[in-house]
MMTF fields as JSON, N, C-alpha, C and O atoms, coordinates in Angstrom:
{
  "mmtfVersion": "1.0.0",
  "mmtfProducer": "UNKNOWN",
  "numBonds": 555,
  "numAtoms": 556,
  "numGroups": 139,
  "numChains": 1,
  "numModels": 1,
  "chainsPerModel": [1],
  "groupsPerChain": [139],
  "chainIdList": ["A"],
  "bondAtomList": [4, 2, 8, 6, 12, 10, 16, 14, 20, 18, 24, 22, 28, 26, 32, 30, 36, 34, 40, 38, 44, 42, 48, 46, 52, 50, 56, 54, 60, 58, 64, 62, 68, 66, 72, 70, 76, 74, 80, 78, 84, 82, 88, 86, 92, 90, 96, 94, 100, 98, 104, 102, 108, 106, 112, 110, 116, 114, 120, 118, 124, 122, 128, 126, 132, 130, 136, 134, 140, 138, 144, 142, 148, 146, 152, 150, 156, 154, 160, 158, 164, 162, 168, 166, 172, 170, 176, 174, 180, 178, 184, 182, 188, 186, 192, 190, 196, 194, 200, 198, 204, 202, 208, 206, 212, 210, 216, 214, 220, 218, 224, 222, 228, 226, 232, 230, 236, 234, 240, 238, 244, 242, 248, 246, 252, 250, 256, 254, 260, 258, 264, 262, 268, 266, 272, 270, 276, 274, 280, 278, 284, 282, 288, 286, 292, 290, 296, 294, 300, 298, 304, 302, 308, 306, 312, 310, 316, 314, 320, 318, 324, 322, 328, 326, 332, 330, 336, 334, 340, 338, 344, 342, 348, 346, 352, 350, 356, 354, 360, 358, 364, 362, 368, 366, 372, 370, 376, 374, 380, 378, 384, 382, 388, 386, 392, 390, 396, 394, 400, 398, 404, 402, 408, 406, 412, 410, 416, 414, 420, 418, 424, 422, 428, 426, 432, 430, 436, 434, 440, 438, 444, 442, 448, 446, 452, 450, 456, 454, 460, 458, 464, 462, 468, 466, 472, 470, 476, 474, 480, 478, 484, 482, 488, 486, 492, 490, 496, 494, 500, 498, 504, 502, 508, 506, 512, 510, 516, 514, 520, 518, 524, 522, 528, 526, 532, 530, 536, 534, 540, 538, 544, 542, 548, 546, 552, 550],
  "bondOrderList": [1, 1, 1, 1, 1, 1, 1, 1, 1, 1, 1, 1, 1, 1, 1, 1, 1, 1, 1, 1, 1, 1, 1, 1, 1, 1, 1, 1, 1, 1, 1, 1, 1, 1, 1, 1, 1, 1, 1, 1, 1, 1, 1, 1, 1, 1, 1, 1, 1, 1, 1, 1, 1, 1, 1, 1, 1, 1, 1, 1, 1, 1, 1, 1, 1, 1, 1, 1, 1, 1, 1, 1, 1, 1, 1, 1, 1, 1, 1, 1, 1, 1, 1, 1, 1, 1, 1, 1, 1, 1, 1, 1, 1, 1, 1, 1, 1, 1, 1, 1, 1, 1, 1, 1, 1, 1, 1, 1, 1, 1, 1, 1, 1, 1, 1, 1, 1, 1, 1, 1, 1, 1, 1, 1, 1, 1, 1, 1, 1, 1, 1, 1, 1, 1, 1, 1, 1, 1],
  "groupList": [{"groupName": "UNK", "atomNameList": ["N", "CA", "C", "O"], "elementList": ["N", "C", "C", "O"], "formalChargeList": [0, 0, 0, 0], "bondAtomList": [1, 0, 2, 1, 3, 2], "bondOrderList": [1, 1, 2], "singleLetterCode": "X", "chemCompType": "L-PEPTIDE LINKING"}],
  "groupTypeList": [0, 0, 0, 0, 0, 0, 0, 0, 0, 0, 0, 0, 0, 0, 0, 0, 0, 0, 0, 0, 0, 0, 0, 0, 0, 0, 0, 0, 0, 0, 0, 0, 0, 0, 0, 0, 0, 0, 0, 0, 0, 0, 0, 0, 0, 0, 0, 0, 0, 0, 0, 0, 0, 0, 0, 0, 0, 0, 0, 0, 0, 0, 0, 0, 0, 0, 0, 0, 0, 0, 0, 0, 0, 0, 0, 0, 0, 0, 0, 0, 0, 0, 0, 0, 0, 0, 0, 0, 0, 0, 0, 0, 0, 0, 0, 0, 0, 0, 0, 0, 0, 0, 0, 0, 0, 0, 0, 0, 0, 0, 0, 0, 0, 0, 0, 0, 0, 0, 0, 0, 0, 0, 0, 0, 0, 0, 0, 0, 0, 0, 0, 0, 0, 0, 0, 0, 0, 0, 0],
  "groupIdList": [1, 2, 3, 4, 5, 6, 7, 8, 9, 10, 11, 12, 13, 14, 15, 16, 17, 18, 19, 20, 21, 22, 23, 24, 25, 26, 27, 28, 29, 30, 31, 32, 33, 34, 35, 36, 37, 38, 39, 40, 41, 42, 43, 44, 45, 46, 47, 48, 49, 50, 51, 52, 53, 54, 55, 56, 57, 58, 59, 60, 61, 62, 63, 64, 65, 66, 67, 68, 69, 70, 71, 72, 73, 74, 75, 76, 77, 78, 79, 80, 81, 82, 83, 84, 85, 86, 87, 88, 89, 90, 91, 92, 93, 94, 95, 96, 97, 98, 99, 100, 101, 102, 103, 104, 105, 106, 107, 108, 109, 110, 111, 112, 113, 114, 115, 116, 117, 118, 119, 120, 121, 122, 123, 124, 125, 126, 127, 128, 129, 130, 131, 132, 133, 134, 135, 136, 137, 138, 139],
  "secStructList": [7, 2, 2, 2, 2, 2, 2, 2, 2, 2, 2, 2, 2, 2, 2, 2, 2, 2, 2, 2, 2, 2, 2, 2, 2, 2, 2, 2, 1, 1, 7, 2, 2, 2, 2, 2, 2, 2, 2, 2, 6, 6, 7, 7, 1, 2, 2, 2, 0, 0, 0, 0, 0, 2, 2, 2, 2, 6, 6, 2, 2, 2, 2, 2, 2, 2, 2, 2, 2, 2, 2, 2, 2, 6, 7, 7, 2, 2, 2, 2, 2, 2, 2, 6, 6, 6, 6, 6, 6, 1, 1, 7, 7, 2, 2, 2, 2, 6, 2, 2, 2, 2, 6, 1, 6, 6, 7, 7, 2, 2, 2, 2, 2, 2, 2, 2, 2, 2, 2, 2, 6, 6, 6, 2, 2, 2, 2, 2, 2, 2, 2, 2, 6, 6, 7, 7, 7, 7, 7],
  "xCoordList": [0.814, 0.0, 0.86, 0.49, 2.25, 2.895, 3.179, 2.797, 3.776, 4.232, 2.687, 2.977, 1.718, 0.593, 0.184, -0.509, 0.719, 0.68, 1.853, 1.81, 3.356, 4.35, 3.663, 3.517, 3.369, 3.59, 2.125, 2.08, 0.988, 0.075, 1.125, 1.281, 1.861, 2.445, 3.073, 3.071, 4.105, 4.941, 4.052, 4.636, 2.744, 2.248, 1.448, 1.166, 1.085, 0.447, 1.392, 0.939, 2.723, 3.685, 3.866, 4.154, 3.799, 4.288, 3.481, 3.937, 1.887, 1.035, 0.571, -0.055, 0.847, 0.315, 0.287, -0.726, 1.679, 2.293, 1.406, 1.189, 1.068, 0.859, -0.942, -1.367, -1.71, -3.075, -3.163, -4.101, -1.948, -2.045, -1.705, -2.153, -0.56, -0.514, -1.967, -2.246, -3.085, -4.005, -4.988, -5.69, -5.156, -6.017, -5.35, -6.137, -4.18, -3.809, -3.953, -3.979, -4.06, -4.478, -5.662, -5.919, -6.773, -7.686, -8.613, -9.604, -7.441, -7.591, -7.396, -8.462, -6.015, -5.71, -6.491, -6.446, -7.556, -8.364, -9.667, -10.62, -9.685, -10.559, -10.371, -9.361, -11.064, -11.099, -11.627, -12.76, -10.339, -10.439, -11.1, -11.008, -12.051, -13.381, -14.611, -15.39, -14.507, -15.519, -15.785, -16.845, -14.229, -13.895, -14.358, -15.093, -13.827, -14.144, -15.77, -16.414, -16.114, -17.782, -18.636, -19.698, -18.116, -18.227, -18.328, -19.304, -17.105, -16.967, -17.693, -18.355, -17.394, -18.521, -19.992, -20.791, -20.124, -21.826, -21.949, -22.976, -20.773, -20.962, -20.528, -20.36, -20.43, -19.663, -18.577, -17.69, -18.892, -17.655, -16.508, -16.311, -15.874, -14.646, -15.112, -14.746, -15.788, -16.976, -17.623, -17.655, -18.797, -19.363, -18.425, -18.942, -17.735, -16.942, -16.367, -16.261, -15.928, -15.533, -16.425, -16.293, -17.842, -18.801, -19.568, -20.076, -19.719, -20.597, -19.512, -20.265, -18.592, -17.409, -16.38, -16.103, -15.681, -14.566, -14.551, -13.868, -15.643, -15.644, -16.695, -16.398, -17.68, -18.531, -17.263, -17.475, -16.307, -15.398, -14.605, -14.145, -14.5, -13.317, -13.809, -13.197, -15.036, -15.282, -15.102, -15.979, -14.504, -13.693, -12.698, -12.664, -11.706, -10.883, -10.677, -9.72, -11.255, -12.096, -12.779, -13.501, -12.857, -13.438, -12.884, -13.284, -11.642, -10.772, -9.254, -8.502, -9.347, -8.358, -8.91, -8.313, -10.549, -10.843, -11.195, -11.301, -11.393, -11.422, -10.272, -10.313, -8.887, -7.894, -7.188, -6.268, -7.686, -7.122, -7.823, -7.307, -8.982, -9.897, -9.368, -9.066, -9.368, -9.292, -7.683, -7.498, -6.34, -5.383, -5.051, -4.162, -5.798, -5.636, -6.529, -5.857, -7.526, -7.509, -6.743, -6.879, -6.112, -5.167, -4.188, -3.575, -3.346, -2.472, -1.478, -1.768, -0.31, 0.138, 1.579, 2.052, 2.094, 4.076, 4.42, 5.043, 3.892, 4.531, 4.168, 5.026, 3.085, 2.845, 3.961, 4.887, 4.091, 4.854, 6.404, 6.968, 6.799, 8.462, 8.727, 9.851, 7.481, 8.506, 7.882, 8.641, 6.734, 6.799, 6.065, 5.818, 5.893, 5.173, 4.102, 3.857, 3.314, 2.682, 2.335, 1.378, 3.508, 4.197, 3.925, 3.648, 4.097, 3.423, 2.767, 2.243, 2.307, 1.085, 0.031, -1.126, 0.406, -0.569, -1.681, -2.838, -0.803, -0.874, -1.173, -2.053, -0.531, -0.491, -0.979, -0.826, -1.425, -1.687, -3.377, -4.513, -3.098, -4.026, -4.609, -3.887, -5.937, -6.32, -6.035, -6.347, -4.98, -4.358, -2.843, -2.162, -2.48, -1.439, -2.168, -1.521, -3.144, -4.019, -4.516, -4.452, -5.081, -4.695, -3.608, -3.545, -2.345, -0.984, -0.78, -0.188, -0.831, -0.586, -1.429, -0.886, -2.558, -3.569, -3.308, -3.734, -2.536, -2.337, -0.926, -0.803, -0.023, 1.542, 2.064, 2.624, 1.812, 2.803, 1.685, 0.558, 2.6, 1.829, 0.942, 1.322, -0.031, -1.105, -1.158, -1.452, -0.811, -1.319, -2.562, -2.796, -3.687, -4.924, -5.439, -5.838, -5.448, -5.6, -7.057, -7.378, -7.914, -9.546, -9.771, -10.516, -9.05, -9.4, -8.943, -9.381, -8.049, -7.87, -8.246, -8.291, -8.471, -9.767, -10.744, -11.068, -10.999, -12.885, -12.777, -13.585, -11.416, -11.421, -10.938, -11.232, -10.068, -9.964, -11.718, -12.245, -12.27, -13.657, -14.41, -14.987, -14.229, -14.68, -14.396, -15.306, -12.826, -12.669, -12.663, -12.233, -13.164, -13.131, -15.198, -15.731, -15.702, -17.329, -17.529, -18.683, -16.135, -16.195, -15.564, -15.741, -14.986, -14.321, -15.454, -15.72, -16.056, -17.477, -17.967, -17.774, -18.615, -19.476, -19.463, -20.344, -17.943, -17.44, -17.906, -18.993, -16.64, -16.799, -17.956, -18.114, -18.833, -20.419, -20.764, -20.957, -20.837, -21.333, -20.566, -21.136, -19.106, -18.273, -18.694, -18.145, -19.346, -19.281, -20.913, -21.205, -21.584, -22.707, -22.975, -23.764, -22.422, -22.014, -21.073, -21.167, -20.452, -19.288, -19.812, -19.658, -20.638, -21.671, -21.791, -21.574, -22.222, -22.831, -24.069, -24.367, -24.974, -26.537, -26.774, -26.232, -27.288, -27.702, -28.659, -29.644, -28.246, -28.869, -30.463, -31.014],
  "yCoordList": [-1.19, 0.0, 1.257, 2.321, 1.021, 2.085, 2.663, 3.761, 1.842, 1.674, 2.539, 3.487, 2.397, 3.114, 4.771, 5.575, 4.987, 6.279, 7.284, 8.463, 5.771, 7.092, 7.568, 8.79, 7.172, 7.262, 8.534, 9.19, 8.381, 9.468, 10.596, 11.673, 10.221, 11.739, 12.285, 13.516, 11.278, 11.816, 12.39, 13.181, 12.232, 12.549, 13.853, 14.761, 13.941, 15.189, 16.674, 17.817, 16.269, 16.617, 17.085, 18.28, 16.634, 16.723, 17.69, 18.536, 17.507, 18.534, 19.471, 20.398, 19.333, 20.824, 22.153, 22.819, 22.733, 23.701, 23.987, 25.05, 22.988, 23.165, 23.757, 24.703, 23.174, 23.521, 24.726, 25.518, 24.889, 26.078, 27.652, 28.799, 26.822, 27.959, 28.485, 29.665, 27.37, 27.747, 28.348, 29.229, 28.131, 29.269, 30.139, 31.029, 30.647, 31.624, 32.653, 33.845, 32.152, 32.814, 33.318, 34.487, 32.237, 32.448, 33.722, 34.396, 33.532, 34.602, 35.678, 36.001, 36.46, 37.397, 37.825, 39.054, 37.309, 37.601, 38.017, 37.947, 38.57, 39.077, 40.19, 40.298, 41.331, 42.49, 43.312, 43.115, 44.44, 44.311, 45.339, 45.825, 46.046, 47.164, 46.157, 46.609, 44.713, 44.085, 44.14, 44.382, 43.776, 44.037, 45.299, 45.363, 46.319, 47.475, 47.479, 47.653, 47.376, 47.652, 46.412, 46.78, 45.39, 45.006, 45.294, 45.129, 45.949, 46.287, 47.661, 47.789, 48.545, 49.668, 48.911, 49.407, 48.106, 47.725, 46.856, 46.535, 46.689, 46.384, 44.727, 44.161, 44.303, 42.307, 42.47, 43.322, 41.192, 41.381, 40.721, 40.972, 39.857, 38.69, 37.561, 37.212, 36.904, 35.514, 35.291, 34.295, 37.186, 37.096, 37.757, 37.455, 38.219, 38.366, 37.237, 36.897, 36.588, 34.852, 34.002, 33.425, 33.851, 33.271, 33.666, 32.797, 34.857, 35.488, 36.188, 36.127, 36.59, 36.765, 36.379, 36.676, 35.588, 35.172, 33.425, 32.863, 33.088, 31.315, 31.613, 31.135, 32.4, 32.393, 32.889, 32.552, 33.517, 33.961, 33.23, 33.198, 32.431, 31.268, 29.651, 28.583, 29.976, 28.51, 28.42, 27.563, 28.539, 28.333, 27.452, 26.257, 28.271, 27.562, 26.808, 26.068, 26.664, 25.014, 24.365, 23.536, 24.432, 23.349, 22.646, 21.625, 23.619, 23.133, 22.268, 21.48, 23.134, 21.894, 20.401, 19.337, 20.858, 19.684, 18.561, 17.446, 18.704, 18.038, 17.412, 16.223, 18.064, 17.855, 17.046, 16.39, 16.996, 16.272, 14.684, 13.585, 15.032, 13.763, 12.511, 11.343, 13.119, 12.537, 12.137, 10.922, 13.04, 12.795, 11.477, 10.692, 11.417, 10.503, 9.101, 8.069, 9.033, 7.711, 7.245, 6.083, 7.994, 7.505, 7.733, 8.406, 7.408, 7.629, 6.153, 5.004, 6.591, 5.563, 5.045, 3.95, 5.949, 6.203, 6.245, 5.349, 7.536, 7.361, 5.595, 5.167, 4.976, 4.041, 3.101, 2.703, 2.722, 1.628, 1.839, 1.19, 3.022, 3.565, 3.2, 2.714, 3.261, 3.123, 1.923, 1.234, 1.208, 0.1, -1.383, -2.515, -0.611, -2.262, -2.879, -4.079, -1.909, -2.284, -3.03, -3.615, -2.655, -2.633, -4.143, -5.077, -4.09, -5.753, -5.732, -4.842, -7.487, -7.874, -7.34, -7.53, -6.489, -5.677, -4.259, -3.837, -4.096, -3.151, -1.786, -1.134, -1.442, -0.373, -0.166, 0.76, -1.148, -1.788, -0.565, -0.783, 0.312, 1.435, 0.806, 0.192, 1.049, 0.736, 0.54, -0.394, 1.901, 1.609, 1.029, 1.223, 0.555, -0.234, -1.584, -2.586, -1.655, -3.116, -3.685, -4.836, -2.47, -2.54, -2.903, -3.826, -2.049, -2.181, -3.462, -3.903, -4.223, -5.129, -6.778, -7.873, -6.651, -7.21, -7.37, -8.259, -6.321, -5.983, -6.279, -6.508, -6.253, -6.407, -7.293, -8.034, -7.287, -8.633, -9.707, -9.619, -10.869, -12.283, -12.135, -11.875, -12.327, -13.309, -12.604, -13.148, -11.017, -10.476, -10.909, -11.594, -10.659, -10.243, -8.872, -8.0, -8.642, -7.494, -7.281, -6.102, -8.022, -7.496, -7.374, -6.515, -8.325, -7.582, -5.954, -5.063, -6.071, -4.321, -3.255, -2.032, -3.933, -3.536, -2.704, -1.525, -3.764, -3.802, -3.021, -2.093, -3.106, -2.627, -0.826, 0.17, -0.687, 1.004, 1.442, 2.043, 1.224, 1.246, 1.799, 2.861, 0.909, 0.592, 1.97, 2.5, 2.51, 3.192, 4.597, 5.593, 4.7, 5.591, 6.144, 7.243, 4.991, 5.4, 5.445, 5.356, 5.643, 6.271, 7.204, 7.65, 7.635, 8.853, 9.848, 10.703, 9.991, 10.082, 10.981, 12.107, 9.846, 10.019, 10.924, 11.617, 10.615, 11.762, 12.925, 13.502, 13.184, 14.567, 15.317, 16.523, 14.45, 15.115, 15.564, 16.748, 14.638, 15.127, 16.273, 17.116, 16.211, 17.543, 18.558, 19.572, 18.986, 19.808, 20.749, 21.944, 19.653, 19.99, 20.544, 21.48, 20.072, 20.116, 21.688, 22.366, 22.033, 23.572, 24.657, 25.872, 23.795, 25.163, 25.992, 25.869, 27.039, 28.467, 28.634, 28.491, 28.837, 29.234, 30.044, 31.144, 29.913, 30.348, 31.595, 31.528, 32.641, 34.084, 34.231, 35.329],
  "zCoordList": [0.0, 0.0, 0.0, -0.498, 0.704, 0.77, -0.967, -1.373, -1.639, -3.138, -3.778, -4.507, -3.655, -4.225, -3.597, -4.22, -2.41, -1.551, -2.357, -2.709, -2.508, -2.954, -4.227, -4.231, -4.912, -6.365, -7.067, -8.108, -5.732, -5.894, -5.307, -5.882, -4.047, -3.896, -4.587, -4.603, -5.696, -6.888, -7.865, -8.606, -8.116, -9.403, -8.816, -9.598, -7.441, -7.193, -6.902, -6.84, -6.764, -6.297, -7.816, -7.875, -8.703, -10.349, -11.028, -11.798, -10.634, -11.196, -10.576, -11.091, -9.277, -8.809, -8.89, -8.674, -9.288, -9.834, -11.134, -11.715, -11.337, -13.403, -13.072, -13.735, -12.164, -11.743, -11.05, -11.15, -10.183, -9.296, -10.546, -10.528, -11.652, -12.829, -13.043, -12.827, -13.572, -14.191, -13.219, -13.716, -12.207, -11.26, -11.132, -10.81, -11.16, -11.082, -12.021, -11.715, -13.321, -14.614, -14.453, -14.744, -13.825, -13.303, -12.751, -13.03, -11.656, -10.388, -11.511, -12.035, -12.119, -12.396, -13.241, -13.191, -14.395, -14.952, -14.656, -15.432, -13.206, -12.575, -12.213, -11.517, -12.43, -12.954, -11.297, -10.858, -10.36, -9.567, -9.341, -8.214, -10.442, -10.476, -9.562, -8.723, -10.001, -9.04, -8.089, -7.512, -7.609, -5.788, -5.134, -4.148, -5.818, -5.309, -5.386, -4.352, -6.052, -6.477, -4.949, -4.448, -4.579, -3.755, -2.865, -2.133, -2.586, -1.502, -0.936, 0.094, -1.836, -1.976, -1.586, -0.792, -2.025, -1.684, -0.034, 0.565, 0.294, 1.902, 1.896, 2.977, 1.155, 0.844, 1.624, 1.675, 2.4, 3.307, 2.283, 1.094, 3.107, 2.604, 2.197, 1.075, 2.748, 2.471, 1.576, 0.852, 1.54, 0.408, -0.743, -1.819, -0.868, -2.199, -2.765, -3.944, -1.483, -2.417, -2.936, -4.015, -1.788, -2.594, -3.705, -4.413, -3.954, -4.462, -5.884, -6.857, -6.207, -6.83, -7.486, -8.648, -6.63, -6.782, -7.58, -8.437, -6.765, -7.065, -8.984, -10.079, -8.674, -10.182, -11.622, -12.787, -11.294, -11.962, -12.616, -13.757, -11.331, -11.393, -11.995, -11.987, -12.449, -12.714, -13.618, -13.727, -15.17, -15.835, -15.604, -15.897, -14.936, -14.561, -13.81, -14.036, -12.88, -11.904, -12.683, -12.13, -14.115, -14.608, -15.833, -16.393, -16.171, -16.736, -16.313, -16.887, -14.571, -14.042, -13.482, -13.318, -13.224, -12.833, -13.741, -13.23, -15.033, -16.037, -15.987, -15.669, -16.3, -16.498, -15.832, -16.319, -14.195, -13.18, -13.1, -12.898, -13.31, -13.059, -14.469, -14.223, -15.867, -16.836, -16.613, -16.672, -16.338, -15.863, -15.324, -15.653, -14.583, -12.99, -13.813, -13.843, -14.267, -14.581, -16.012, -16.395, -16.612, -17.677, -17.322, -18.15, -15.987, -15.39, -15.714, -15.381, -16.42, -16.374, -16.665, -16.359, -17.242, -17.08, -15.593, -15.023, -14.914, -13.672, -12.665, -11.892, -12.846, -11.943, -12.973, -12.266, -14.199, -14.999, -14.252, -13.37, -15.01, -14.218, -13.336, -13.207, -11.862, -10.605, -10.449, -9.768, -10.765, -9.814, -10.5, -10.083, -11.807, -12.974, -12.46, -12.582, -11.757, -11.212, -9.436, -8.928, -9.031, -7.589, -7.259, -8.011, -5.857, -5.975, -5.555, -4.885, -5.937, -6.12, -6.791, -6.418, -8.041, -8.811, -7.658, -7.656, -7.107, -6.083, -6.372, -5.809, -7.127, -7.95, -9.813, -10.61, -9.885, -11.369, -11.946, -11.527, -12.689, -13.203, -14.656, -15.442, -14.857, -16.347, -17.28, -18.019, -17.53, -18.56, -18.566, -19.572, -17.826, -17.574, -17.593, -17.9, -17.363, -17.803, -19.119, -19.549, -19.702, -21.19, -21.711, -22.523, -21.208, -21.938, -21.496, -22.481, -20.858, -19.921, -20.847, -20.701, -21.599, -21.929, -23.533, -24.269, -23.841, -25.372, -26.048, -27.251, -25.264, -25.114, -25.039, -25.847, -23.319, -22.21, -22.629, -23.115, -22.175, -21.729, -23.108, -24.249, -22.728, -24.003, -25.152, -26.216, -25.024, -26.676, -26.77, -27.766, -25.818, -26.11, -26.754, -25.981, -28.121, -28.247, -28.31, -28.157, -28.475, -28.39, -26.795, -26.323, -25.99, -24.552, -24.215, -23.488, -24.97, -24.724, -25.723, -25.591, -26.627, -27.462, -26.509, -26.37, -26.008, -25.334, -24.502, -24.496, -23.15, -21.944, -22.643, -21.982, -24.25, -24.193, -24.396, -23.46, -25.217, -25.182, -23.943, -23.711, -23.389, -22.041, -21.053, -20.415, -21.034, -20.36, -21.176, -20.594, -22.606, -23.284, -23.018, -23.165, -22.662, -22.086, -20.925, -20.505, -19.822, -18.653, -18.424, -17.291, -18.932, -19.096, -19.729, -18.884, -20.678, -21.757, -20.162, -19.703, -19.761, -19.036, -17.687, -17.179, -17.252, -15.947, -16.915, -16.889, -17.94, -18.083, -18.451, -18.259, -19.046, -18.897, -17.577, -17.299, -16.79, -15.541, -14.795, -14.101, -15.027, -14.371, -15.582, -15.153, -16.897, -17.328, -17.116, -17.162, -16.907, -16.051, -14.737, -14.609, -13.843, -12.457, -12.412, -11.389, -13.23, -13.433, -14.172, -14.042, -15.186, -15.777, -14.863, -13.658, -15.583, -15.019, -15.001, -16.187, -14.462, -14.553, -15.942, -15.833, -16.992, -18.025, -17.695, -16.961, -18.299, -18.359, -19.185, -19.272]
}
């Protein structure tokens, strides 16, 4: 279990910077006539974040969260590199199961056929629901 802990900390450790870039783009593309106008109207700190800051920002919370979610289950150089799946298939990710199904051992290629498929109509399906879920209320 340890072998599956390092290897999320290496990969979160790897992209964070790159997510924290894009909110930051984020952030700065917020136009600080708002704030003031806010604040002028009596919004404290709370409500400028709720009410401000987060509706602004969902763009870009929904482009890292896309990015992270779809990331993370086609995750699969960093888990191969350090640990082939660690032991006892411990660490063993989808698509290292594919590669794994299509390659090594049997050269099943319709099983990994089936299973990219497979994980190509769950993937489908997250990002519908995160693009729904990040929308904006329609005007």
């Amino acid at each position: 279990m340890s072998a599956l802990w390092s290897t999320v900390a290496l990969i979160v450790w790897r992209y964070a910077g790159f997510y924290m870039l894009l909110l930051l783009v984020g952030l700065q593309s917020i136009s600080g006539d708002v704030y003031e106008a806010a604040t002028l109207d009596g919004a404290n700190r709370w409500q400028t974040f709720r009410r401000i800051t987060l509706p602004l920002l969902r763009p870009s919370l929904a482009l890292s969260t896309i990015m992270c979610v779809t990331g993370s289950l086609l995750a699969f150089d960093q888990f191969y590199i350090l640990t082939k799946g660690g032991p006892d298939n411990s660490t063993i990710t989808i698509v290292q199961l594919i590669y794994n199904s299509a390659f090594q051992g049997r050269n099943d290629l319709g099983r990994a056929a089936a299973l990219s498929v497979l994980v190509l109509g769950v993937l489908l399906i997250i990002n519908v629901v995160q693009f729904r879920g990040l929308r904006g209320k329609e005007n």
